[in-house]
Structure formats: C-alpha cells, structure tokens
XYZ file of C-alpha atoms in Angstrom:
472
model
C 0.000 0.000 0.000
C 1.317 3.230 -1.305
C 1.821 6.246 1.441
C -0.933 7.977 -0.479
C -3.440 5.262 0.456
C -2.490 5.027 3.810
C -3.073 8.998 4.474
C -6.277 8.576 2.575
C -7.138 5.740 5.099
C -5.724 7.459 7.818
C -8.062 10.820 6.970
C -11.534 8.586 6.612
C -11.169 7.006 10.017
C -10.207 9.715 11.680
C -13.164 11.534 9.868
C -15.517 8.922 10.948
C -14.018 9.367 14.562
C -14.427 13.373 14.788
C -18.543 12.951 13.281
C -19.228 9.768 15.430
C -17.995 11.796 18.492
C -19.177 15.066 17.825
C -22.926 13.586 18.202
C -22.222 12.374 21.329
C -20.545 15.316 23.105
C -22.171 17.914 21.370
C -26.532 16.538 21.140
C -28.216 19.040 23.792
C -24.645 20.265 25.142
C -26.336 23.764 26.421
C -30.212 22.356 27.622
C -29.252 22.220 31.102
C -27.914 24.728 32.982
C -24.432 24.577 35.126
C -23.515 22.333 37.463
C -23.353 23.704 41.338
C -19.337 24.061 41.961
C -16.654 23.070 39.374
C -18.810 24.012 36.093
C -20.104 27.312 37.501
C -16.949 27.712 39.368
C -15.071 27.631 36.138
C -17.331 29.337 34.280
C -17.671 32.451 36.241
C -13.640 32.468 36.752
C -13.438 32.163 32.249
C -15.989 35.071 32.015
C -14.315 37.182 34.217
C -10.974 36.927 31.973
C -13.060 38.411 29.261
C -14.888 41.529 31.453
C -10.904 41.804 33.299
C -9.094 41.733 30.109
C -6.603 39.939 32.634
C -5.244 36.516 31.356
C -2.909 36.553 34.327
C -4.856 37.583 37.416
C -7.864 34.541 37.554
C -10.750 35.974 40.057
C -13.581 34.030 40.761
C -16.181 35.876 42.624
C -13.865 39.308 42.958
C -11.026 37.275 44.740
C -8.084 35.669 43.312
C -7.793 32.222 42.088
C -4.934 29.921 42.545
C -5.986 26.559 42.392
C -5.339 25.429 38.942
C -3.508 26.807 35.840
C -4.951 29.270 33.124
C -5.304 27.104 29.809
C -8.611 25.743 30.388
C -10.033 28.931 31.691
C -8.433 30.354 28.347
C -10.088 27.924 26.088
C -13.675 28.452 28.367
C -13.136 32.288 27.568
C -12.665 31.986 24.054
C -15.559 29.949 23.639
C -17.670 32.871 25.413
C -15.915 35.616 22.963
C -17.455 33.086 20.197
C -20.722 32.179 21.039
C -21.405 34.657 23.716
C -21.881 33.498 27.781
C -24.115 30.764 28.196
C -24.146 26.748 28.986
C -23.269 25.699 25.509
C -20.535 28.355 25.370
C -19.240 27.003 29.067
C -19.201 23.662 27.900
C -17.803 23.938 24.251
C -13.976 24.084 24.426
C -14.686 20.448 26.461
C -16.535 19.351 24.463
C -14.314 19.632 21.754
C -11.515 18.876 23.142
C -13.034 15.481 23.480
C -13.253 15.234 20.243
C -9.614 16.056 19.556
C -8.439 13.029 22.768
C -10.736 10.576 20.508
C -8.599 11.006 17.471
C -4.854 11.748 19.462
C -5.987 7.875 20.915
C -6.386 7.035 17.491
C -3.529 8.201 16.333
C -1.511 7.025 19.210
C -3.070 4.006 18.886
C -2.099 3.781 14.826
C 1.805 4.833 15.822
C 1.823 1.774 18.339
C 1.136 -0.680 16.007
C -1.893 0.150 13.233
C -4.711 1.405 12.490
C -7.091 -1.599 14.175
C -5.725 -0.740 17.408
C -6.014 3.122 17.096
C -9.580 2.800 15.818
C -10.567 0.156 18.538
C -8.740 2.296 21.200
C -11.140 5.779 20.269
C -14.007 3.547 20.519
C -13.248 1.995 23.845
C -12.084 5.445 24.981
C -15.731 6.912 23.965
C -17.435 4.215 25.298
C -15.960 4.470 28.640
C -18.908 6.415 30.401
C -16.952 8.730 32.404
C -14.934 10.293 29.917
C -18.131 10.675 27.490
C -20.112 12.382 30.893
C -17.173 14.550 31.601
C -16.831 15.619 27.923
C -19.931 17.016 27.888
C -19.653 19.256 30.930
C -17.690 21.789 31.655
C -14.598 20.669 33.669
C -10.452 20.352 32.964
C -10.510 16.613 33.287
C -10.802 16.110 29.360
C -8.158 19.130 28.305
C -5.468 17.038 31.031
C -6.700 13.710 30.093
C -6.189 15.136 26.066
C -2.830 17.324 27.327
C -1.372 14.194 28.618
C -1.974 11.833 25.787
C -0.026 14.211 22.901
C 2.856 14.406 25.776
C 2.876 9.931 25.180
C 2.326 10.501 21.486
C 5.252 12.460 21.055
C 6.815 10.435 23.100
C 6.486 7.331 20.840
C 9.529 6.584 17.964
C 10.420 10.492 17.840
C 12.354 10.875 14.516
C 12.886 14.454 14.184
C 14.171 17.754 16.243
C 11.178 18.851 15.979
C 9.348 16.120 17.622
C 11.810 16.812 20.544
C 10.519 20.915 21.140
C 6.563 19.357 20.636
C 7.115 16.889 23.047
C 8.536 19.356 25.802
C 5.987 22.394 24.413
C 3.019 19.335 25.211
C 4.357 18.666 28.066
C 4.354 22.404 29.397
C 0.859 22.956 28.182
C -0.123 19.478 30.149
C 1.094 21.168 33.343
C -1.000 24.290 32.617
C -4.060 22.015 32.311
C -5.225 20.653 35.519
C -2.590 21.387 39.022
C 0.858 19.623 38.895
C -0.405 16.094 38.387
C 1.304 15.746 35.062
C 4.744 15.990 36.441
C 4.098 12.387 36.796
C 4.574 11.934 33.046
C 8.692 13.886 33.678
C 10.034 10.034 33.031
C 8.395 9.813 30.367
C 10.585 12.343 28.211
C 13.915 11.018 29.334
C 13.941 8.061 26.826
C 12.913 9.837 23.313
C 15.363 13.006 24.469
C 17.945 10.277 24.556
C 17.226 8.084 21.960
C 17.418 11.532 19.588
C 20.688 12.114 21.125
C 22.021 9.138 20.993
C 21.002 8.669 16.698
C 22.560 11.976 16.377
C 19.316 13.973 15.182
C 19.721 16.467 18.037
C 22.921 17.627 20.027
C 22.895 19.000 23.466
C 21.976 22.749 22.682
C 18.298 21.051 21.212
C 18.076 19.889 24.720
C 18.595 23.252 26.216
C 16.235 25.112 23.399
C 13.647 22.348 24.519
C 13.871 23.264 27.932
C 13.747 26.927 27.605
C 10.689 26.877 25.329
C 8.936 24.261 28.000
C 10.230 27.216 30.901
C 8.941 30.191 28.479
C 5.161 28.244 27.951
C 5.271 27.501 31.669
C 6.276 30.486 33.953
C 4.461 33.641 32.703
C 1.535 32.884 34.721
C 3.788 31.446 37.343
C 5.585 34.453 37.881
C 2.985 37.108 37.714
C 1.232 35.693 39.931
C 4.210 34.825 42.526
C 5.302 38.349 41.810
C 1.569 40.384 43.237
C 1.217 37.552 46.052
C 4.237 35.990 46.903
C 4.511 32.167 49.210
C 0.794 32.330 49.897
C 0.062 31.837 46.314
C 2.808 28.735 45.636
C 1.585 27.551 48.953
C -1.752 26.839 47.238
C -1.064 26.210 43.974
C 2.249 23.922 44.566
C 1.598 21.952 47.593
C -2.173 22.089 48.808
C -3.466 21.233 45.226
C -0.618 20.376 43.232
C 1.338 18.117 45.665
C -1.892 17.477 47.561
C -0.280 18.515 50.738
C -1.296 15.779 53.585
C -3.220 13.513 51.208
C -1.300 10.200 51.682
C -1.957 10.348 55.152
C -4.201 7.198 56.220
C -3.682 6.005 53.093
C -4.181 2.115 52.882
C -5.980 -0.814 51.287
C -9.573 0.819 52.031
C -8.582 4.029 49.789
C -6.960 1.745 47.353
C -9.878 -0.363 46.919
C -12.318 3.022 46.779
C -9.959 3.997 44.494
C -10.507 0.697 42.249
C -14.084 0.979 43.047
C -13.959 4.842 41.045
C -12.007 3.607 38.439
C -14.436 0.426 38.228
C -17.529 3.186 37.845
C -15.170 5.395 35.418
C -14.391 2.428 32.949
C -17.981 1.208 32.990
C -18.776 -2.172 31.342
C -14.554 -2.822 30.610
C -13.154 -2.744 33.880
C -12.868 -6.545 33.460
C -11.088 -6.529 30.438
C -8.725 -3.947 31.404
C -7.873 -5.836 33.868
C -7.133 -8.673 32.099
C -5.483 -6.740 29.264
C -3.293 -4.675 31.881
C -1.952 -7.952 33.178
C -1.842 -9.770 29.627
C 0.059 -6.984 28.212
C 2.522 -6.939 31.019
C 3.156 -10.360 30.933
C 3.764 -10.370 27.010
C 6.100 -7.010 27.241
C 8.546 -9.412 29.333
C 9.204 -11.589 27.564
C 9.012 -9.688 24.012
C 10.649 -6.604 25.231
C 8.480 -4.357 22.952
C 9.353 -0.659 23.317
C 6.040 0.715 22.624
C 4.597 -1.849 25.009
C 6.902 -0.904 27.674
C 6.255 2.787 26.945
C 2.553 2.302 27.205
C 2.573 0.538 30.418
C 4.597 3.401 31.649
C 2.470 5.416 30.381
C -0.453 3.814 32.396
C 1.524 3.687 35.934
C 2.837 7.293 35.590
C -0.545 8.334 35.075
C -2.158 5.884 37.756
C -0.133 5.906 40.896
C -0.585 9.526 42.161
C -4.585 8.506 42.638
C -3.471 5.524 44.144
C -1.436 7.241 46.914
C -4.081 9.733 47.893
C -7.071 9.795 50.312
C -9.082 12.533 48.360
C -8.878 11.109 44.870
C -12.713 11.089 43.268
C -13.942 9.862 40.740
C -13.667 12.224 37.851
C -9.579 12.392 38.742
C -9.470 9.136 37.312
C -10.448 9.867 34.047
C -6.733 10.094 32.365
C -6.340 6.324 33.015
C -9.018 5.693 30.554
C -6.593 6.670 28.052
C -3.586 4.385 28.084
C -6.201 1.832 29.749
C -8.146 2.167 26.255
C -4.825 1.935 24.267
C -3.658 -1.283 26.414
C -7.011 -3.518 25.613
C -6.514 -2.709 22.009
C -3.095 -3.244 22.026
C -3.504 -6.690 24.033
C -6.334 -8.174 22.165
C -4.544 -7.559 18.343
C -1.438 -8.990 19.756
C -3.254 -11.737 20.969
C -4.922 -12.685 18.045
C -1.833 -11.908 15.328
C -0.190 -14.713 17.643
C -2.539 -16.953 16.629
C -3.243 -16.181 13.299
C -2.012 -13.619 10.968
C -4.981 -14.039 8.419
C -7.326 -11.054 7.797
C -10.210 -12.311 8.936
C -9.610 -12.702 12.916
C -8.691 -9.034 13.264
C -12.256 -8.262 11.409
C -14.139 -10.621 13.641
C -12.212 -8.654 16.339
C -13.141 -5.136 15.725
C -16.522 -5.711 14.808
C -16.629 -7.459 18.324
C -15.380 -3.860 19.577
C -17.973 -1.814 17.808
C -20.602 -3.916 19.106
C -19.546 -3.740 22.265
C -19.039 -0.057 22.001
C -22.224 0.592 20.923
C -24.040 -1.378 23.259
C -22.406 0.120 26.365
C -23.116 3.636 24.237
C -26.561 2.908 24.398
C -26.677 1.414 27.896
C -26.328 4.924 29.648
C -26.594 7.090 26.780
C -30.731 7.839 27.479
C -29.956 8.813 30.886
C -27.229 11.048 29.514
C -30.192 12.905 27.597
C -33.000 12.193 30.195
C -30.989 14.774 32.407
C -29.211 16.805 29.844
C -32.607 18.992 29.500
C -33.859 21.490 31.609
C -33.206 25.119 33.390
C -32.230 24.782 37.091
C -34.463 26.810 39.343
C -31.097 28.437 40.897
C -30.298 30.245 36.728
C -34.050 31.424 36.895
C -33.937 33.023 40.258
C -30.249 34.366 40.551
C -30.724 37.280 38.196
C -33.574 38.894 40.084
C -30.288 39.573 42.333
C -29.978 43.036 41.405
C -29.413 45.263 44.385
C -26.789 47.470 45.623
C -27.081 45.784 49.209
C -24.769 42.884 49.922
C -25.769 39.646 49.447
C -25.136 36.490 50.907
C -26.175 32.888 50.727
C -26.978 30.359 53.486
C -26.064 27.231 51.734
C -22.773 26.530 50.523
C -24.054 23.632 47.647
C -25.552 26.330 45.308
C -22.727 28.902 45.757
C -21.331 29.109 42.351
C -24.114 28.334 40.286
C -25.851 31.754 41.915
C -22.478 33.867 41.516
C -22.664 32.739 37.866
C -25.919 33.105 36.712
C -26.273 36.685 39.105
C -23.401 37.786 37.921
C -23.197 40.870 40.133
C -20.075 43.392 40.342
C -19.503 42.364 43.688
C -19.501 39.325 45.879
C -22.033 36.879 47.306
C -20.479 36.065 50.382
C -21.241 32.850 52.381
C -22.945 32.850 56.246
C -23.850 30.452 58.360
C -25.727 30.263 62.000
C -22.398 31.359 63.898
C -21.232 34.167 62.525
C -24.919 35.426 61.734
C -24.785 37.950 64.159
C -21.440 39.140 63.445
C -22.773 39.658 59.819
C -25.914 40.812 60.498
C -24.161 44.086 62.508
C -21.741 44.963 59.625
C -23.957 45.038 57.387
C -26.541 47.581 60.024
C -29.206 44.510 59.536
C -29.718 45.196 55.775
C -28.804 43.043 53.408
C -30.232 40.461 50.388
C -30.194 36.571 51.188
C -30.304 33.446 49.267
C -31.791 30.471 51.373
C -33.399 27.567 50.813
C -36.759 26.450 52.220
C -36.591 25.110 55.642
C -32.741 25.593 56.222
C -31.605 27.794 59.232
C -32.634 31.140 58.061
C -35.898 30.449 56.465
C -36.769 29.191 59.606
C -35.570 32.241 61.705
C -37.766 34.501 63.383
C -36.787 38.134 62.424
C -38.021 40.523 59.908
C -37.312 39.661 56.770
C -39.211 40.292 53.670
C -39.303 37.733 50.881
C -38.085 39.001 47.457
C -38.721 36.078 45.026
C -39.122 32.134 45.355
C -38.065 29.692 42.978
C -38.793 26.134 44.059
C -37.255 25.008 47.229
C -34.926 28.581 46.514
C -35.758 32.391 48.534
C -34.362 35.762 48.024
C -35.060 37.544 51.241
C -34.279 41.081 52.399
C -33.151 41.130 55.656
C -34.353 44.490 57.050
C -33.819 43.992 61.150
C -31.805 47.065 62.397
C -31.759 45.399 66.411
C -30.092 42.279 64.538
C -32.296 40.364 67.460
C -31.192 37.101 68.621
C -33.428 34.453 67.246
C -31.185 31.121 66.971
C-alpha cells in the first residue's frame, strides 16, 4: 500500500471518529444549565478573563484564584468571545476537546502498532462512560486527560528535532491544564530526548532550546502571579493542590480499593477486560521486550499511581487512566490474536466485536445522559432577580457558584452560616439580600425579613432587622 493510500485511510477514520464523536458530546450540550461548583466555578472564573481583560490575574467571585492553571479557563473564555456566555458556550472548548483526545488515541493508537488498534482504542475510549459524561460538561478533566496523551504521542519513535521541542511544548501545556499532576509523566521524556541524542538527530543545545521553550510556555503565569502575592500563592497552587499537601496520610488498602471501586464506575462495562489486558500486556512485554509496550505501560503507571497514593482522589480524577487503559485492551487483544493467526479475517471478527460492544455500552447509559441533559435549574431562573446594591449572601454553601454565575453581580455573594450570623448581620446595620433555601436555618428564623422572590425550594429575602435580634 502506497503512502498515499495510507493517508487517505488514515483521513476517513479519523473523519468517521471526529462525526461519530461530535454527536455524542455535542446533542443538547447547552439544555441544562451549570452544574453547582466546578462548572459554575469555572465558568464564572473564564468570564471574568473576558470583562478583566486579565489573562494573568484569575478571580472568581472578585477574589483571586490559585488553584489550577490558566489554559482551560483560556479555552472556556474563548468559547464565550465566540458564542457569547451561556451553557453551551461554558461547555464547548470540552466538548471539543473530546473530540480532539478521541482522534490523538487514534492516532496514538495507529503509531503503536496500526490502524485496528487506534480505531478500537477511540471507541473503547468513547465508550468508557466517564470520559463521554465529563466531555460534555464543563470541567479540565478532558483538556489534562487530552494534554497528557499528545505528551505519550510524542513520546512514541520520535524521529525528528522537531518532535523533541513538541514533546517538551506538550508537556508544558499538560502542566498548565489541571494542578501539577502531570509531572508524573517527567520520566516519560527522558527516553525519546535520549534516543534523539544518541542517533545523532539532536545535540545538546536542542536539549537546552527544549527546555527553555517548556520554561517560556510555563512560567508567565507562574511568575505574575508569585510576583503580586508571593509564598501564599505557591503555597496553594504547589503543595495544597498540586502536591496534595497531607493527602497520603491514612492512606491504605480501604482508599486503594475506593480507588478501584472509582475507576471500576469510570471504565464502565470494561473494567474486566482492562484488567485482564493490563496484566496480559505486562506479561507479554517481558518476555518480548516491545518498546512501545513498555512505553505504554509506563504510560499507564505514571498516570495511575498519584490517585493511588491519595485519600481525596474522586472519581472524575481518574479519568486520564481511561486513556492508556483504552490503548492497552486494544493493544492486548490484536497482539493476541496476530499470535494466533495472521490471516485477515480474525482481526475483522475482532473489531466488529469492539464496535458492538461499544455501541451497546453507548446505548446502555446514553438515554440517561439525555434524560438529564434537558432542563433550566431553578437556581439560573432566580439568581438574576439579584440586582441590588445591598450585599448579598447565601446560606447554603451547595448552590454557591451556580448563583455567583448566573447573578453575575459586580460584587460578591459572600457565604454565612448560623455562627457568625450575628457578626454579619451588625456589619452590614441589619440590611442586606439573602439566598436560602426552604426550611434551612434562616428560612426558619424569626426576624423581619421580607421575601423578594421564590423559585422552588430557593428564597431571596431582604433582611431588614436594624436590632439584629437574637433568634437562633
């Protein structure tokens, strides 16, 4: 087969892969509103790059952010400059970028050993019902699982010096993506640097080029940001949510097995076969040696072992082992079956086995994907009747973000609870707006307070009690 052919090939699947996809992340993408926490959270930090015209200085209700990089927040904020500030908009550059880790898994997949594996891998990957739930919502957990993949394709059979400055540029933008967690993946980079060196394609000074580009894509917002708050700021960043400062405490076989238990929920319906590839595929890289193989099952620990050793990983931190997991079944299975026979037919029988199976564990969870993929949340209906110049505060910390996003007020909404209620109520001389919910502690408190609006279970009160009398 002529190269032609194979870059014709190569261009169908992968055209297949980015339409098959695109249904599935994008169908109703913007019918339900934001999610309480991360997607609002995010959302309200992208839109106020745009009204800041500050790409450096993240704020998410008027105070600084620190926990993770910029680059998703970037994409978020482009998507708003595009389609204007909505759900679909918060959701898009996700989205998207779902699309894009579908056909890098392909191609990663296809640079491993061929096409059958790539396009098995993207299906697997899809099918896995984690990643497809998380590409449709707003998070960072597809741009690092997607940021983390290029940084293993380029580490595969580099050939070039310019592989050599991709490989360290995707490696920088990985570690803007989603805290430190992909300084796992530093190994990674040691062998291809080498392996360039050591065939005479590069010379030391490449090394050093590679290395300042990675420092010059890495440190702006670093240093800005160390620069206007000093330690407190690489206090939080570095250690509380990059290193996950104190996390490995009490760590032992019950948080490895609720670990296990995530992952289980993550892979869906191939947990067992992952499994059983993972092992397979270790036990066939001994004794072959494979590079690729090794690489891949690298790849996999790297990625894997920081979630192990931590008592707050959840579930949707999980979701960047679906990739090398998805490329190690494929992988497995082909190998397994070109031992056996190296006719034609087999590897047909194979991946039409795999689309089957996709499909059916597509279809197994896909309805109740859409069942509650429709629908504005009573929180986006009553948040912009917000507009007051009084402060405002909430009495329920679960609905914070979605109300600072959909209010979106010039100030904050500030959070109080039924100890520091008094202390509140006399700063603010017993006048100020409220967000509670029905029955909580300040629905049910006897002082004068005037309702405002009611959506569902959610009140906007005024608080207008000057004595600020004690009621609790």
């Amino acid at each position: 087969m002529t190269d032609e052919n194979k870059k014709i090939i190569t261009s169908f699947i992968v055209s297949i892969l980015i339409v098959f996809s695109a249904f599935f992340v994008f169908y109703d993408l913007g019918k339900q509103s934001l999610h309480p926490w991360d997607e609002a959270w995010y959302a309200s930090i992208s839109r106020n790059i745009i009204e800041s015209k500050n790409i450096f200085d993240l704020k998410f209700n008027t105070f600084a952010y620190w926990d993770h990089p910029p680059l998703g927040f970037y994409f978020e904020s482009l998507a708003f400059l595009i389609f204007g500030i909505n759900d679909f908009s918060a959701r898009f550059s996700q989205a998207t970028l779902g699309i894009v880790t579908i056909v890098l898994i392909f191609l990663t997949g296809k640079k491993i050993k061929n096409n059958w594996v790539g396009f098995s891998s993207a299906l697997i990957l899809l099918s896995s019902r984690w990643f497809l739930f998380r590409a449709r919502t707003g998070n960072l957990d597809i741009l690092l699982t997607c940021s983390q993949i290029l940084v293993f394709y380029f580490v595969l059979n580099p050939k070039f010096k310019r592989h050599l400055y991709l490989l360290w540029a995707a490696f920088a933008f990985s570690l803007l993506s989603k805290s430190l967690i992909s300084f796992t993946l530093a190994p990674l980079l040691i062998y291809p640097s080498w392996q360039l060196l050591q065939e005479k394609k590069i010379n030391k000074h490449d090394i050093y080029r590679s290395a300042a580009l990675f420092v010059l894509i890495l440190s702006p917002w670093y240093l800005v940001n160390t620069g206007q708050y000093g330690a407190k700021f690489l206090k939080r960043n570095l250690f509380e949510i990059g290193f996950r400062e104190g996390s490995s405490n009490g760590v032992g076989l019950k948080t490895i097995n609720k670990t296990l238990n995530y992952l289980h929920a993550a892979c869906h319906k191939w947990f067992k076969l992952f499994l059983i590839s993972t092992v397979g595929l270790s036990i066939l890289t001994f004794f072959t040696k494979n590079k690729n193989n090794l690489q891949l099952l690298g790849y996999l620990l790297l990625t894997s072992f920081p979630y192990f050793i931590s008592s707050k990983t959840e579930i949707w931190h999980l979701i960047p082992i679906l990739a090398p997991l998805s490329l190690i079944i494929s992988v497995f299975l082909f190998t397994l079956i070109e031992f056996f026979s190296s006719k034609f037919l087999p590897k047909i029988i194979l991946i039409t086995g795999i689309i089957i199976m996709s499909s059916y564990f597509l279809h197994s969870y896909w309805f109740e994907f859409i069942k509650n993929s429709n629908g504005v949340s009573d929180i986006a209906i009553l948040a912009p009747q917000l507009l007051t110049d009084r402060n405002v505060f909430i009495s329920n910390e679960e609905y914070y973000t979605s109300f600072i996003f959909y209010a979106d007020l010039d100030r904050p909404i500030l959070l109080i609870n039924k100890y520091d209620y008094q202390k509140t109520c006399q700063e603010n001389f017993g006048d100020f707006y409220l967000i509670a919910m029905e029955g909580d502690w300040f629905d049910k408190l006897n002082v004068k307070k005037q309702l405002i609006a009611k959506q569902a279970n959610f009140k906007i009160y005024h608080f207008q009690d000057q004595l600020c009398e004690k009621n609790l």
